[in-house]
Short mmCIF file of C-alpha atoms in Angstrom, two decimals:
data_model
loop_
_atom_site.label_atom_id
_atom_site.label_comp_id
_atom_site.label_asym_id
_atom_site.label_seq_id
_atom_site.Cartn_x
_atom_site.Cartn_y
_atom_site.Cartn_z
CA UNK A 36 89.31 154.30 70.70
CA UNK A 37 86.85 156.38 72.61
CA UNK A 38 87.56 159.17 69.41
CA UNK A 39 86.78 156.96 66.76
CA UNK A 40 84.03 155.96 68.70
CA UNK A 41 82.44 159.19 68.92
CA UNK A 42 83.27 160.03 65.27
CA UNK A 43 81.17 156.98 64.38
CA UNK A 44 78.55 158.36 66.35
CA UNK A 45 78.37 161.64 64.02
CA UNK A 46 79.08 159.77 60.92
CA UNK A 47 76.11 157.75 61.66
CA UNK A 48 74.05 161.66 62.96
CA UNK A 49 75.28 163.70 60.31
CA UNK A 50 71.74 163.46 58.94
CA UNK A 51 70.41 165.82 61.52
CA UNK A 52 73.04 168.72 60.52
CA UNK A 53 72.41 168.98 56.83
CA UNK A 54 70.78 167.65 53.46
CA UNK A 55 71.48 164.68 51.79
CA UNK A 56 71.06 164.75 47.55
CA UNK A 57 71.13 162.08 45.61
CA UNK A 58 71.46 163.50 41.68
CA UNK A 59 72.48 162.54 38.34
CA UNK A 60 74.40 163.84 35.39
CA UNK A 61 74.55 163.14 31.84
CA UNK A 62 77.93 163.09 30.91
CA UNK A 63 78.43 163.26 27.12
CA UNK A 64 82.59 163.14 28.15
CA UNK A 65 81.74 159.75 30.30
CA UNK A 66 79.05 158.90 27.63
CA UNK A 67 76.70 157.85 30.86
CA UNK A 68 74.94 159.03 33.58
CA UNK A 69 76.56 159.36 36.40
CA UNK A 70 74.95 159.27 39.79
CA UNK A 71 76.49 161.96 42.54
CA UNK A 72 75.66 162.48 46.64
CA UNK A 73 75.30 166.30 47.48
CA UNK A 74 75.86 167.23 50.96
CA UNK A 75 74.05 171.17 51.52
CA UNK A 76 75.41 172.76 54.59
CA UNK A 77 72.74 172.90 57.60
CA UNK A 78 72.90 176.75 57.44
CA UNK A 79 72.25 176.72 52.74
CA UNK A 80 68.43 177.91 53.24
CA UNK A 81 68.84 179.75 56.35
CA UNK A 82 71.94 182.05 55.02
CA UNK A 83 70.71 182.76 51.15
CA UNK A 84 73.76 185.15 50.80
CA UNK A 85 76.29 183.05 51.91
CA UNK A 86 78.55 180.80 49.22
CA UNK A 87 80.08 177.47 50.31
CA UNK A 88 83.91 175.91 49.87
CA UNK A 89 83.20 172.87 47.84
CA UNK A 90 84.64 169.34 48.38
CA UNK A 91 84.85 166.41 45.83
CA UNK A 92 84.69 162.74 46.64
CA UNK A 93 85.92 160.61 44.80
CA UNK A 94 85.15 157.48 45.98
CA UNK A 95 81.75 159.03 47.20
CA UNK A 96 80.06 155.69 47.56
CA UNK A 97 82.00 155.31 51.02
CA UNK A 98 83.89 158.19 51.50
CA UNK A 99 81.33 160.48 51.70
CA UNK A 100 79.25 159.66 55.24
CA UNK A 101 83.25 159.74 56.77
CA UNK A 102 83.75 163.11 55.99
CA UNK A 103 80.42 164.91 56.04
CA UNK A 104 80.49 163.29 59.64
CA UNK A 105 83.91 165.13 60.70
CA UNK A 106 83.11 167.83 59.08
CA UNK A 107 79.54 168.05 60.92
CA UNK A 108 81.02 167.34 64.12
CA UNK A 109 83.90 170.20 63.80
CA UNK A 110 81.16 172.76 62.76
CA UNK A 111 79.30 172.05 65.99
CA UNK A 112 82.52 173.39 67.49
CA UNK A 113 82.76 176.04 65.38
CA UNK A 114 86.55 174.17 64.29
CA UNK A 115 85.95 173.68 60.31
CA UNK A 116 83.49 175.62 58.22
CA UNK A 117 80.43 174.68 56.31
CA UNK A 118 81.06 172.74 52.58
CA UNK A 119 79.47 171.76 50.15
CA UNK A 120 80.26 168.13 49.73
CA UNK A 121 79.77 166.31 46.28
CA UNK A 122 80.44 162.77 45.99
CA UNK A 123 81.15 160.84 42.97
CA UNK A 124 79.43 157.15 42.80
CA UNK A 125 82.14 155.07 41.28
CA UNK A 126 81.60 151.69 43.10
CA UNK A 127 78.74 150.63 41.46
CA UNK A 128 80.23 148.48 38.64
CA UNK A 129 83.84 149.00 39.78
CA UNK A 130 84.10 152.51 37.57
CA UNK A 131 86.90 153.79 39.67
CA UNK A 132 89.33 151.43 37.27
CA UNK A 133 88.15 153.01 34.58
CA UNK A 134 87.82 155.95 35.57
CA UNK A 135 91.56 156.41 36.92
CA UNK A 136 92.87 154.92 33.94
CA UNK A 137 96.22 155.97 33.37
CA UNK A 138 99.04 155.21 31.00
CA UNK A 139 101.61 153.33 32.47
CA UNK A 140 104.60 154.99 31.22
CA UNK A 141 104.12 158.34 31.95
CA UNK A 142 101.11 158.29 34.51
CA UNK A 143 98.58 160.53 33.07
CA UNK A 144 94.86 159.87 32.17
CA UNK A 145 94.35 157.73 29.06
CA UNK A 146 91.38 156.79 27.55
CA UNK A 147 88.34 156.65 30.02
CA UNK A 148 90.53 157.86 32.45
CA UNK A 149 91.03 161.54 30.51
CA UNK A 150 87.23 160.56 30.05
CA UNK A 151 86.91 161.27 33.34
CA UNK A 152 89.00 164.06 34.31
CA UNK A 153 87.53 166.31 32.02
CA UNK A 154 83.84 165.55 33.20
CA UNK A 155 85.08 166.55 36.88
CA UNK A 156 86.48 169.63 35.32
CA UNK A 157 84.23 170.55 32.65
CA UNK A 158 80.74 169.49 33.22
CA UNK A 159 80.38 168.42 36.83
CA UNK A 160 81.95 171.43 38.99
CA UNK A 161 79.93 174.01 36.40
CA UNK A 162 76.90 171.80 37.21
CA UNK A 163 77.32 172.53 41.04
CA UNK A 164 78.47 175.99 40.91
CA UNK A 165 75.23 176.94 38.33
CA UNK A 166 72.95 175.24 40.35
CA UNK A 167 74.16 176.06 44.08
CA UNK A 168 76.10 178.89 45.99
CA UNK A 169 79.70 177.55 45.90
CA UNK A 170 82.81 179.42 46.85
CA UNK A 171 85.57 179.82 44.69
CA UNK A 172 87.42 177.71 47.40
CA UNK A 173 87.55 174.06 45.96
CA UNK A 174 88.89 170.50 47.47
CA UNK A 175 88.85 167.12 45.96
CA UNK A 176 89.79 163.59 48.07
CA UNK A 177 90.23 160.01 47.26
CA UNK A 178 91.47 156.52 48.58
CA UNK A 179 93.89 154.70 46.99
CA UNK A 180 93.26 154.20 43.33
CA UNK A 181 91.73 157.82 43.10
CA UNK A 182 93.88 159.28 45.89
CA UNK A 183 96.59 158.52 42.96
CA UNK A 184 94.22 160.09 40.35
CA UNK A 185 93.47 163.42 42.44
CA UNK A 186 97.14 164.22 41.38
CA UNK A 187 97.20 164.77 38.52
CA UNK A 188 95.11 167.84 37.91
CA UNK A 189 98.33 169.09 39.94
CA UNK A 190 100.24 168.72 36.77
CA UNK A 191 98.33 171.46 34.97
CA UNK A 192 99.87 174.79 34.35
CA UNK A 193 96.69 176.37 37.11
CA UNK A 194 95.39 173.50 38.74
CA UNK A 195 91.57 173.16 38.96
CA UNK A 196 91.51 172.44 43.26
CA UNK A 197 92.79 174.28 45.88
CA UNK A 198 93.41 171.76 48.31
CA UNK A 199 94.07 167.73 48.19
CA UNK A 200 93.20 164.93 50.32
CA UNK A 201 95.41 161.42 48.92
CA UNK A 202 94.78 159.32 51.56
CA UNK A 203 97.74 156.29 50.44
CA UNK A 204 97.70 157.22 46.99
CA UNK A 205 98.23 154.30 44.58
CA UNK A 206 100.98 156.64 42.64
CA UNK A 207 100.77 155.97 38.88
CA UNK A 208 104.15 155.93 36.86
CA UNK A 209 106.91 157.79 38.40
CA UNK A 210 104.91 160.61 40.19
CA UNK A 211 106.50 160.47 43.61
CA UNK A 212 109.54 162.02 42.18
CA UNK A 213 106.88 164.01 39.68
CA UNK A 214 104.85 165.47 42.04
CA UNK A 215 107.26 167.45 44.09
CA UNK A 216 108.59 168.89 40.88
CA UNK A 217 105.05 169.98 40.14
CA UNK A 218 104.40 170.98 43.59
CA UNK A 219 107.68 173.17 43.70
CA UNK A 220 106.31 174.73 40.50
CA UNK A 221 102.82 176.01 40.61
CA UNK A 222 102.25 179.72 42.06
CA UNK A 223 99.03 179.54 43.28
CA UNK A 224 98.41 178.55 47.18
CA UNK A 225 98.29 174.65 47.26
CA UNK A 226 97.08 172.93 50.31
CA UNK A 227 98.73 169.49 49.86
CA UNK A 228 98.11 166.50 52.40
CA UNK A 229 98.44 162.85 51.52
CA UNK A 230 98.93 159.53 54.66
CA UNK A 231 99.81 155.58 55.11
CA UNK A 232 99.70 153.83 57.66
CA UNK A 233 102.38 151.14 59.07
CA UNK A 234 99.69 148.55 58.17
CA UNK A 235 99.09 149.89 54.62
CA UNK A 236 100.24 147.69 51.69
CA UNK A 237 103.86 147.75 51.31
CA UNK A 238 104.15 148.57 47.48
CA UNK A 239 102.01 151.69 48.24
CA UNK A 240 103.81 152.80 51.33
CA UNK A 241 107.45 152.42 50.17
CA UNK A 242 106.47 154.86 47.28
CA UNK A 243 104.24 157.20 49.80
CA UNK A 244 107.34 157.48 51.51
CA UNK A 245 109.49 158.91 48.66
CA UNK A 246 107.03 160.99 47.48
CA UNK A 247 107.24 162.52 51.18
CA UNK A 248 111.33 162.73 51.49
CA UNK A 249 110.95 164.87 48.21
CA UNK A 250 107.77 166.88 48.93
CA UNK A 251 109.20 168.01 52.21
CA UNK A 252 112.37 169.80 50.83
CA UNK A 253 109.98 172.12 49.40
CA UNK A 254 110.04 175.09 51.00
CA UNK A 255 107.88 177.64 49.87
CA UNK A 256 105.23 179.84 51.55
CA UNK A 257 102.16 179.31 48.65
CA UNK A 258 102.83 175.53 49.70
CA UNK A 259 100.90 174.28 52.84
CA UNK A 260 102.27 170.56 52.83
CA UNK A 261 101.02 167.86 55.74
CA UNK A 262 102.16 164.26 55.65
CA UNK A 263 101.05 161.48 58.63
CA UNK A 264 102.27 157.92 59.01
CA UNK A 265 99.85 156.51 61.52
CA UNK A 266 101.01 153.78 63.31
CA UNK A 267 98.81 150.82 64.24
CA UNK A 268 96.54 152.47 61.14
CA UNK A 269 95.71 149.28 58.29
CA UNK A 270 94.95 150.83 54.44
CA UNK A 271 91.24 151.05 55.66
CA UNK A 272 91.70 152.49 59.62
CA UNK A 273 93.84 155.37 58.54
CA UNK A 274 90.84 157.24 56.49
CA UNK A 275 89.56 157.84 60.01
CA UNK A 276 92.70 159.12 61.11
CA UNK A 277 93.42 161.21 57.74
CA UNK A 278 90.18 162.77 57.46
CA UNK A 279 90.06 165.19 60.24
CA UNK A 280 93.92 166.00 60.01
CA UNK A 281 93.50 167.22 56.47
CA UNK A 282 90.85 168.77 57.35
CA UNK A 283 91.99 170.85 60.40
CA UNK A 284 95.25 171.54 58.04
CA UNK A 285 92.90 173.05 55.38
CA UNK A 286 91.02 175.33 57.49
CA UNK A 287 93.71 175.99 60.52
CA UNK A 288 93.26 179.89 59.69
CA UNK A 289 89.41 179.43 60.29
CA UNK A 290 89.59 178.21 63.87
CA UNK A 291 88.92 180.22 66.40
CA UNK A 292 92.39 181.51 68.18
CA UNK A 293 93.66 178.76 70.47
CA UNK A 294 95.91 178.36 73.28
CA UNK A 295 98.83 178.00 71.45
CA UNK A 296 97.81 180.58 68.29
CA UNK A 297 97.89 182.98 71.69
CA UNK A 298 101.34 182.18 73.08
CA UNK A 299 102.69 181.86 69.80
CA UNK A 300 101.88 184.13 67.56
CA UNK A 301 99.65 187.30 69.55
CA UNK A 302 101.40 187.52 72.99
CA UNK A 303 105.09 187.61 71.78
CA UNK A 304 103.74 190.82 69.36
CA UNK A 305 104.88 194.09 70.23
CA UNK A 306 102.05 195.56 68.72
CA UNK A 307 99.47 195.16 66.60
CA UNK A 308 97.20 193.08 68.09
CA UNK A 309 94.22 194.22 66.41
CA UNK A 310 95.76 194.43 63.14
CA UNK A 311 96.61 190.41 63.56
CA UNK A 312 93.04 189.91 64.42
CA UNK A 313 91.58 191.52 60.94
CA UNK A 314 94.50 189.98 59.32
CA UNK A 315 93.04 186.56 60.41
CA UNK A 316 89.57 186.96 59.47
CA UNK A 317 91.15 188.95 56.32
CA UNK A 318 92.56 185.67 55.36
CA UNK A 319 89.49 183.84 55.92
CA UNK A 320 87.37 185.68 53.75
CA UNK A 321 89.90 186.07 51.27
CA UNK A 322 90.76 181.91 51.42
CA UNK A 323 87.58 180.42 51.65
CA UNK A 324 84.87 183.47 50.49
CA UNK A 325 83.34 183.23 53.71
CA UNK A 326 82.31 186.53 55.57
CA UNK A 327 81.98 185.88 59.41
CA UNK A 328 81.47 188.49 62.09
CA UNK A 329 84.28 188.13 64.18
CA UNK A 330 84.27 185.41 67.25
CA UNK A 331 83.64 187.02 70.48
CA UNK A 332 85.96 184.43 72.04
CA UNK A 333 88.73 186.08 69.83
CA UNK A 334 87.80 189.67 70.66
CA UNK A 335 88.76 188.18 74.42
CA UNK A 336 92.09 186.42 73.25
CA UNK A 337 92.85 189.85 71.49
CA UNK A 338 92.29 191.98 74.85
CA UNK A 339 93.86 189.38 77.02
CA UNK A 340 97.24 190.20 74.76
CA UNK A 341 96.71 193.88 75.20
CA UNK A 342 96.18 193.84 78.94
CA UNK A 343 99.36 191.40 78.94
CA UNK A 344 101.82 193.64 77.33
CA UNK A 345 100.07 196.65 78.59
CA UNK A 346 99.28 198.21 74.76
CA UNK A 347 96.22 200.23 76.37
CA UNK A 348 96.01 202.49 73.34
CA UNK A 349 94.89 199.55 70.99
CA UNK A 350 91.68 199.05 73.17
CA UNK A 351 90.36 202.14 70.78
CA UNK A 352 90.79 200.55 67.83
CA UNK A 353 89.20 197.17 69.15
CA UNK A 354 86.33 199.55 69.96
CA UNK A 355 86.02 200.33 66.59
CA UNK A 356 85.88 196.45 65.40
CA UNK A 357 83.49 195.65 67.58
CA UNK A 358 81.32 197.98 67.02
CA UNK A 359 81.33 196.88 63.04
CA UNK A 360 80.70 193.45 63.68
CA UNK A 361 78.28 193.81 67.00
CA UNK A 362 76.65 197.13 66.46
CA UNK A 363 74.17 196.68 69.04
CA UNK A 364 76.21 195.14 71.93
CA UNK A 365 77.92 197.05 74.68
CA UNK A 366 80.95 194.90 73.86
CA UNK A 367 82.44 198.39 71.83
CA UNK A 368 81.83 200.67 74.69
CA UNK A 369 82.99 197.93 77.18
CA UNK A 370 86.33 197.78 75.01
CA UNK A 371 86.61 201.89 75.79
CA UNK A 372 85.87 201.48 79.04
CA UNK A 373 89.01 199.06 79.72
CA UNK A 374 91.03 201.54 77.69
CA UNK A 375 89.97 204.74 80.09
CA UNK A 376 90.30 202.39 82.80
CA UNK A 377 93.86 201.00 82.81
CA UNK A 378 94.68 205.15 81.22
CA UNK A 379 93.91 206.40 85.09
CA UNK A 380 90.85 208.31 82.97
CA UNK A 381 88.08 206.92 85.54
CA UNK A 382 85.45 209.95 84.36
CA UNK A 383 85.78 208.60 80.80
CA UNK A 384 85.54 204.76 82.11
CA UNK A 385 82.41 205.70 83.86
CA UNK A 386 81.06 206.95 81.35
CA UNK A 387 81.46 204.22 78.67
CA UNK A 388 80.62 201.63 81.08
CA UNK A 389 77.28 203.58 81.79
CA UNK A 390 77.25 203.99 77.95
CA UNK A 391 77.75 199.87 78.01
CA UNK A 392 74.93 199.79 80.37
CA UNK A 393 72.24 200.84 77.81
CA UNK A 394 72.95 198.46 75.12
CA UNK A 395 72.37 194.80 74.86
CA UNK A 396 74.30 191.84 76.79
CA UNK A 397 76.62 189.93 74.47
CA UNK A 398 78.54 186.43 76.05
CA UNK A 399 79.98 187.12 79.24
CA UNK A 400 79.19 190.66 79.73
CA UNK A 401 76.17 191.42 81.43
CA UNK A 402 74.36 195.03 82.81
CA UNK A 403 75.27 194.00 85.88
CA UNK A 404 78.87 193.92 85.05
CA UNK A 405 79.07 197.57 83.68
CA UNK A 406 77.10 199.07 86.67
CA UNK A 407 79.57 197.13 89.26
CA UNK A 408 82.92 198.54 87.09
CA UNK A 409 81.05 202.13 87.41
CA UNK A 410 80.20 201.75 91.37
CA UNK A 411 84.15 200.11 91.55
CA UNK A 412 85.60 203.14 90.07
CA UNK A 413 83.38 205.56 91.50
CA UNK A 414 84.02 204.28 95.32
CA UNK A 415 87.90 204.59 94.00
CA UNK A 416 87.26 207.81 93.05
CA UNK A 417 85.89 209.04 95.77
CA UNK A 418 88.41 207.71 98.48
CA UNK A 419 90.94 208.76 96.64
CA UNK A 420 89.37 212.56 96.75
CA UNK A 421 88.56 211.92 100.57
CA UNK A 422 92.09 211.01 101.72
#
């Protein structure tokens, strides 16, 4: 309780981390205008270099506060990543009918409904990306109705999104047995994720439920699949439960490394410590287009492991990372320092904590710090030489 709570709380805030759009398009597919929410990122005017993942409502109408909310509140953390969030009205008159209108014997768009899936595809995403800095990186989410209709750009030869978010999916004709076929299929990395709830309308859930015991033979490494069956979650409570779990499946590689990335995947290495650490942020860029300097807290995680399994030599090349991401800091010559240090080389650790000395403070490492390891080693030094 006291969770959703708090995620209320920044649902009803999330005005104060970023810009709210209301727009409209004239859509000669829809033969209409269509009104859209855009969500800018609180960092868009501050970082005029930067380009931005994009996410697609459907549903936007109500959708939209839920998940620029989560995804405000994880960025405070420094958890999920800026978006750029575009919502779709389709509540207005009831459009989502139309709009996900599908033909009921093989459950693809018909009419309105093909209507619509081409304005997504052909005139609303090259609106966004002409007019703002998006990322390559693309997501699209519905409820229901359009948690169904998300699915089936997945039956095109290169699908259009990256990622999808069917929160209980109201499956057209025969796609839980489609779906996995499709899924099994495409080559390009597909983030997948799609919930129910034990409350959620039966018809829905039974068929949620098959989709799942066929989706999860798939076993294939372009194919990052998440379902969750929340229990004590109703059709509506469980979009507060899906939302951030998607989310956090999406962008797990963007986290900073936790307690159990550590034991799990950096301290059993042998080696390469470092080369797991650019891997990561490798990934990152390469994933989402998004250039970050590399977390402090993660150059700490990555010496922890090297002090652990006693790799002393790969302190040099951690030198050399932070010194390309924090040019200014002591944290490079700190990093050499350690390296000299744990070597026996106390002349050379001296040194580069004296070189440390001169540069600026950066987190947890102070002047202070680098003329107290000097003095330490020194005094060690010298007793040594006296006895």
């Amino acid at each position: 309780m006291k969770k959703i709570i708090l995620f209320l709380f920044f649902i009803c805030s999330n005005a104060i981390f970023s810009q709210k759009i209301t727009d409209t398009i004239s859509s000669k597919r829809l033969n209409e205008e269509r009104e859209i929410t855009i969500g800018l990122p609180p960092s868009y005017d501050k970082n005029p270099n930067q380009k931005y993942p994009v996410l697609v409502l459907l549903d936007g109408d109500f959708l939209f506060n839920a998940f620029q909310g989560a995804l405000s509140y994880s960025n405070y953390w420094d958890d999920l990543p800026e978006v750029i969030i575009i919502g779709i009205s389709q509540n207005k008159n009831n459009e989502r009918e139309t709009d996900c209108a599908v033909d009921q014997e093989n459950g693809l768009p018909t009419e309105k409904g093909e209507a619509f899936f081409e304005f997504i595809g052909l005139e609303l995403l090259p609106y966004i990306e002409k007019k703002y800095r998006t990322a390559p990186f693309k997501i699209i989410a519905g409820l229901d109705t359009t948690a169904g209709f998300l699915n089936c750009y997945l039956y095109k030869d290169v699908p259009l999104f990256d990622a999808y978010i069917s929160m209980s999916p109201e499956l057209p004709t025969g796609m839980e047995e489609q779906l996995p076929d499709r899924l099994a299929a495409i080559q390009k990395p597909i983030f997948y994720y799609h919930s129910t709830g034990d409350g959620d309308m039966k018809k829905m859930r039974n068929r949620i439920l098959a989709l799942d015991e066929f989706a999860k033979k798939i076993n294939k490494p372009s194919l990052n699949y998440r379902f969750d069956d929340f229990k004590g979650a109703s059709h509506y409570s469980l979009v507060l439960n899906s939302i951030p779990s998607a989310l956090y499946q999406i962008f797990s590689v963007y986290q900073p490394i936790s307690t159990t990335e550590f034991n799990e995947k950096i301290a059993v290495l042998t080696s390469g410590y470092v080369d797991y650490l650019i891997q990561k942020y490798d990934v990152i860029e390469k994933s989402f287009a998004l250039k970050l300097p590399i977390r402090l807290n993660d150059f700490k995680a990555i010496e922890a492991a090297i002090l652990k399994n006693k790799a002393y030599p790969e302190f040099e090349k951690l030198a050399q990372l932070a010194k390309k991401n924090y040019p200014k800091s002591m944290l490079a010559d700190y990093e050499m320092g350690q390296m000299y240090e744990k070597k026996g080389e106390t002349a050379k650790a001296v040194k580069s904590y004296m070189m440390a000395y001169q540069r600026e403070e950066i987190g947890d490492l102070t002047k202070d710090m680098m003329i107290e390891r000097a003095d330490e080693l020194k005094n060690g030094k010298n007793e040594l030489v006296e006895e």
